XYZ file of C-alpha atoms in Angstrom:
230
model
C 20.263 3.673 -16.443
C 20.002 0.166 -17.359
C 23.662 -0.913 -16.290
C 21.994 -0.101 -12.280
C 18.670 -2.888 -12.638
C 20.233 -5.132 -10.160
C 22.134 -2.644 -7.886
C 19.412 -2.448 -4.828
C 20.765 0.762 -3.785
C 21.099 2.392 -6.879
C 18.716 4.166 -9.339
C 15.794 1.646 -9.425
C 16.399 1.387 -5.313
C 12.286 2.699 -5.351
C 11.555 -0.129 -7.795
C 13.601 -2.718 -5.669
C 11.467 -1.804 -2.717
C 8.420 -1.835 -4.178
C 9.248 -5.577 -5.713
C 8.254 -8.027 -3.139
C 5.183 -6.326 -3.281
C 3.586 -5.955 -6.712
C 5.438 -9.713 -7.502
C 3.476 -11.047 -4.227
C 0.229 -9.355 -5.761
C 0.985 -10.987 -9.500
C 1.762 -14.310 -7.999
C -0.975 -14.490 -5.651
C -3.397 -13.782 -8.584
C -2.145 -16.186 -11.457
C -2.512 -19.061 -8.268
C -5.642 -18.181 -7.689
C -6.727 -17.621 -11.234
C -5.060 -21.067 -12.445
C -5.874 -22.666 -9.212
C -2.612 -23.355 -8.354
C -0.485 -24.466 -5.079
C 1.864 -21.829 -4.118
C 3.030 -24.278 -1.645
C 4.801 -26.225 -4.556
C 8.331 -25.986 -5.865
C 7.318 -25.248 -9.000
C 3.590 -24.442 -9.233
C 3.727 -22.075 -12.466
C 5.118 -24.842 -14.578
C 3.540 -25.235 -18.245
C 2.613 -21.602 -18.123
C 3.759 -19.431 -20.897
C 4.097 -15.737 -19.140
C 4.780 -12.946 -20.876
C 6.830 -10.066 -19.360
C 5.771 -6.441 -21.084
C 8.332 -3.865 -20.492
C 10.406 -6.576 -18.624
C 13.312 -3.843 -17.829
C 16.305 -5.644 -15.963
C 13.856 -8.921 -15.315
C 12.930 -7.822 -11.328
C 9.931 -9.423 -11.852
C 10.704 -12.095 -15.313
C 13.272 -14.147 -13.012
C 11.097 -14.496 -9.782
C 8.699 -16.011 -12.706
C 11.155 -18.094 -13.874
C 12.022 -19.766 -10.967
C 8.583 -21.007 -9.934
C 8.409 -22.799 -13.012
C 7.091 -20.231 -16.072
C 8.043 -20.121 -19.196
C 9.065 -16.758 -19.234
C 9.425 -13.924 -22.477
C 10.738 -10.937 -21.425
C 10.060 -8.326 -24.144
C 11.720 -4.472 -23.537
C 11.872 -1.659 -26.488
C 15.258 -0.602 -25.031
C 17.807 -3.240 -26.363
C 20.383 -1.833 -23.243
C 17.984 -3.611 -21.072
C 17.755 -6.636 -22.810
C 21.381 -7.013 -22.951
C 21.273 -6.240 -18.948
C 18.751 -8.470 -18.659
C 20.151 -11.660 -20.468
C 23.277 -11.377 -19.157
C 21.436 -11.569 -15.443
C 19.855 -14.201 -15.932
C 22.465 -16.350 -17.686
C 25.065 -15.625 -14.879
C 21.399 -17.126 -12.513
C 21.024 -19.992 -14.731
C 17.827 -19.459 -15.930
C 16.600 -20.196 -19.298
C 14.724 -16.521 -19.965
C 13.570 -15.706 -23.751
C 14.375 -11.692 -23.601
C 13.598 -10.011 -27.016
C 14.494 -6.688 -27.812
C 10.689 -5.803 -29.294
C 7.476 -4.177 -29.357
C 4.419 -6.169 -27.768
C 2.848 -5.122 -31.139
C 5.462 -6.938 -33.341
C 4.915 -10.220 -30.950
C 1.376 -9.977 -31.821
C 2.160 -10.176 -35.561
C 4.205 -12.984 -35.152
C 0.746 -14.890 -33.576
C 2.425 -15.375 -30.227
C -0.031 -16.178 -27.225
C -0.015 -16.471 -23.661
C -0.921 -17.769 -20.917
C 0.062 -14.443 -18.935
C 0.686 -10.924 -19.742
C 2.287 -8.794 -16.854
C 2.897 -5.307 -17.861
C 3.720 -3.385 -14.565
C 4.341 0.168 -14.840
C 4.324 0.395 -18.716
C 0.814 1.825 -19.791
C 0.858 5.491 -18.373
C 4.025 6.043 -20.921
C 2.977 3.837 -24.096
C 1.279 6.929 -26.754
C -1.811 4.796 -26.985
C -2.794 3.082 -23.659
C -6.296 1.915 -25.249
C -4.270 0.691 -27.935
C -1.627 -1.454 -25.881
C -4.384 -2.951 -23.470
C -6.305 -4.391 -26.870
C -2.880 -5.993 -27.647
C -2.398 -7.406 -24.233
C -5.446 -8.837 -24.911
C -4.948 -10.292 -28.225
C -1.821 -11.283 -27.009
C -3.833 -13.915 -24.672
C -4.865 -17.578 -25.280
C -8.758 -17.569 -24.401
C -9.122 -18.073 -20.827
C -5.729 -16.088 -20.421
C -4.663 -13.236 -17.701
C -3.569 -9.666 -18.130
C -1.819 -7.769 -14.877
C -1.247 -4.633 -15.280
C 0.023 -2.249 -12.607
C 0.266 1.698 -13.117
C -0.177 5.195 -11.289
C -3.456 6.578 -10.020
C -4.125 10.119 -11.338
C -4.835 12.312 -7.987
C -3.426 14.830 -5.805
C -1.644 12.397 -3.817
C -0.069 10.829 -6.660
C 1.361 13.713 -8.104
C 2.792 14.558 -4.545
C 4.288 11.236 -4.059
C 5.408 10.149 -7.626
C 6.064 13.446 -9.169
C 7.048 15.503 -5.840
C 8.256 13.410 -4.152
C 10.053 10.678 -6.117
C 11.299 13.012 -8.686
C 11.841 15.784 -7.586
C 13.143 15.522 -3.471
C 13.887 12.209 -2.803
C 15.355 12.316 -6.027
C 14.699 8.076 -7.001
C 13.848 8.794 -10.704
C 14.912 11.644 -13.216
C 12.760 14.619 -13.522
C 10.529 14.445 -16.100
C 10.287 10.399 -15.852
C 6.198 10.551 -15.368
C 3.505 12.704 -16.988
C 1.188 13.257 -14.115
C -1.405 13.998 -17.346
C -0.991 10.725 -18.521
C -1.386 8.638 -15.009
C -4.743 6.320 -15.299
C -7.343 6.131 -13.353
C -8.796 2.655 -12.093
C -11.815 3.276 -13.756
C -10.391 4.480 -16.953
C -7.963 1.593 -16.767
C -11.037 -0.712 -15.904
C -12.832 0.806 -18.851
C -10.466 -0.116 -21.185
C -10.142 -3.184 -20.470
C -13.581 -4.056 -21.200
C -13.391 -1.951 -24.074
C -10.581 -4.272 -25.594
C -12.516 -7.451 -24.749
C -11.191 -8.329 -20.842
C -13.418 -9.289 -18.056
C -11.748 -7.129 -14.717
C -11.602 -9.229 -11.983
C -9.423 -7.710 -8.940
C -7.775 -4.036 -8.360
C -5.438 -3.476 -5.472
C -3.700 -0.805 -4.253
C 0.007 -0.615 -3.617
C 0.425 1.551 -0.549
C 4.350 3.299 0.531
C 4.384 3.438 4.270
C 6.702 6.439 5.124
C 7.375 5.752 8.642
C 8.167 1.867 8.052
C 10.022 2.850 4.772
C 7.861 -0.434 3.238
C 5.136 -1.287 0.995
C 1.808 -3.561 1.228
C -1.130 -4.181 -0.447
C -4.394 -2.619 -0.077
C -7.586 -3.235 -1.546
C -9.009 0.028 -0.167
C -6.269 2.498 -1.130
C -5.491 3.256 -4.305
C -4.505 6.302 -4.317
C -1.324 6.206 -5.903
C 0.424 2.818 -7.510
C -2.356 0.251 -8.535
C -2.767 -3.069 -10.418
C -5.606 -4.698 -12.358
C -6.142 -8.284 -13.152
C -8.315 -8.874 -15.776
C -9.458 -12.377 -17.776
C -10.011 -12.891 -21.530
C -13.094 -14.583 -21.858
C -12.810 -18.836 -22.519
């Protein structure tokens, strides 16, 4: 699938309507986090941003262009090469590495940011990968992480409905068993040293064929942004 990241009406269509949304949501909190002015040309710039599970770059090249220093880091080397070649033919200067966020941490590599956005309800060990987006932090740094609720409505809508009628992802893509619930999600990140400051919901309107945020509903796709400690 990787050849079809940038191809808004092909297999990631879902994930190219959902965009705007969850990158409104992770830009509004690393302003507000860093105390930053949206309002500038280039109001990320000086801050190192990690990209977990970067895919195609939907979300690495928005980064980019406010001003990050962006690392885009993806298991599957097919979306590296996808990736790089994007952003090249963009102009914009993108480190994408074909690697684990394990093996990053055992190079000592830290950030300012760590966005991993629909990543931790398929890793083996999500306990495990939330202590490494931690490590993988400068003190004072900021994890988002965005992932699927684990109800009855979520299984309907992402399992149901995505996979198996509307057809957007191949069956078999998500483990209802293994979606995450905020407070398990909350729990760990505590548990791996991370101070939870925000959860949102990220809510598919139907009838308007859009999403939007929600700080009440989160039902179904959520994200958490949580702080290590200075």
């Amino acid at each position: 699938m990787a050849r079809d990241w940038w191809d808004p009406q092909g297999k990631f269509k879902p994930l190219h309507m959902l965009n705007p949304t969850r990158l409104d949501y992770v830009v509004t909190q690393i302003a507000t986090e860093f105390t930053l002015d949206r309002r500038m040309p280039r109001p990320f710039e000086g801050l190192r941003v990690l990209d977990i599970g970067c895919g195609g770059g939907l979300i690495s090249e928005p980064l980019a262009r406010l001003g990050a220093s962006v690392t885009g880091a993806d298991a599957a080397p097919g979306n590296i090469a996808v990736a790089s070649l994007h952003a090249e033919e963009q102009g914009l200067d993108i480190e994408y590495l074909n690697v684990t966020a394990e093996s990053l941490l055992a190079e000592g590599r830290q950030f300012d940011v760590v966005v991993a956005l629909e990543i931790v309800e398929h890793v083996a060990d999500p306990a495990a990968f939330i202590q490494t987006c931690h490590d993988l932090l400068r003190p004072g740094g900021m994890a988002v992480i965005s992932t699927l609720n684990r109800t009855a409505k979520s299984f309907g809508a992402a399992i149901i409905g995505a996979e198996w009628v509307m057809r957007w992802l191949p069956k078999g893509t998500h483990d209802w068993r293994r979606f995450i619930t905020p407070d398990e999600l909350s729990g760990m990140s505590e548990g791996a040293g991370l101070v939870p400051v925000d959860r949102t919901g990220m809510v598919f309107n139907p009838l308007g064929w859009s999403w939007s945020l929600s700080a009440r509903d989160l039902s179904v796709n959520y994200a958490l942004t949580a702080l290590r400690a200075a």
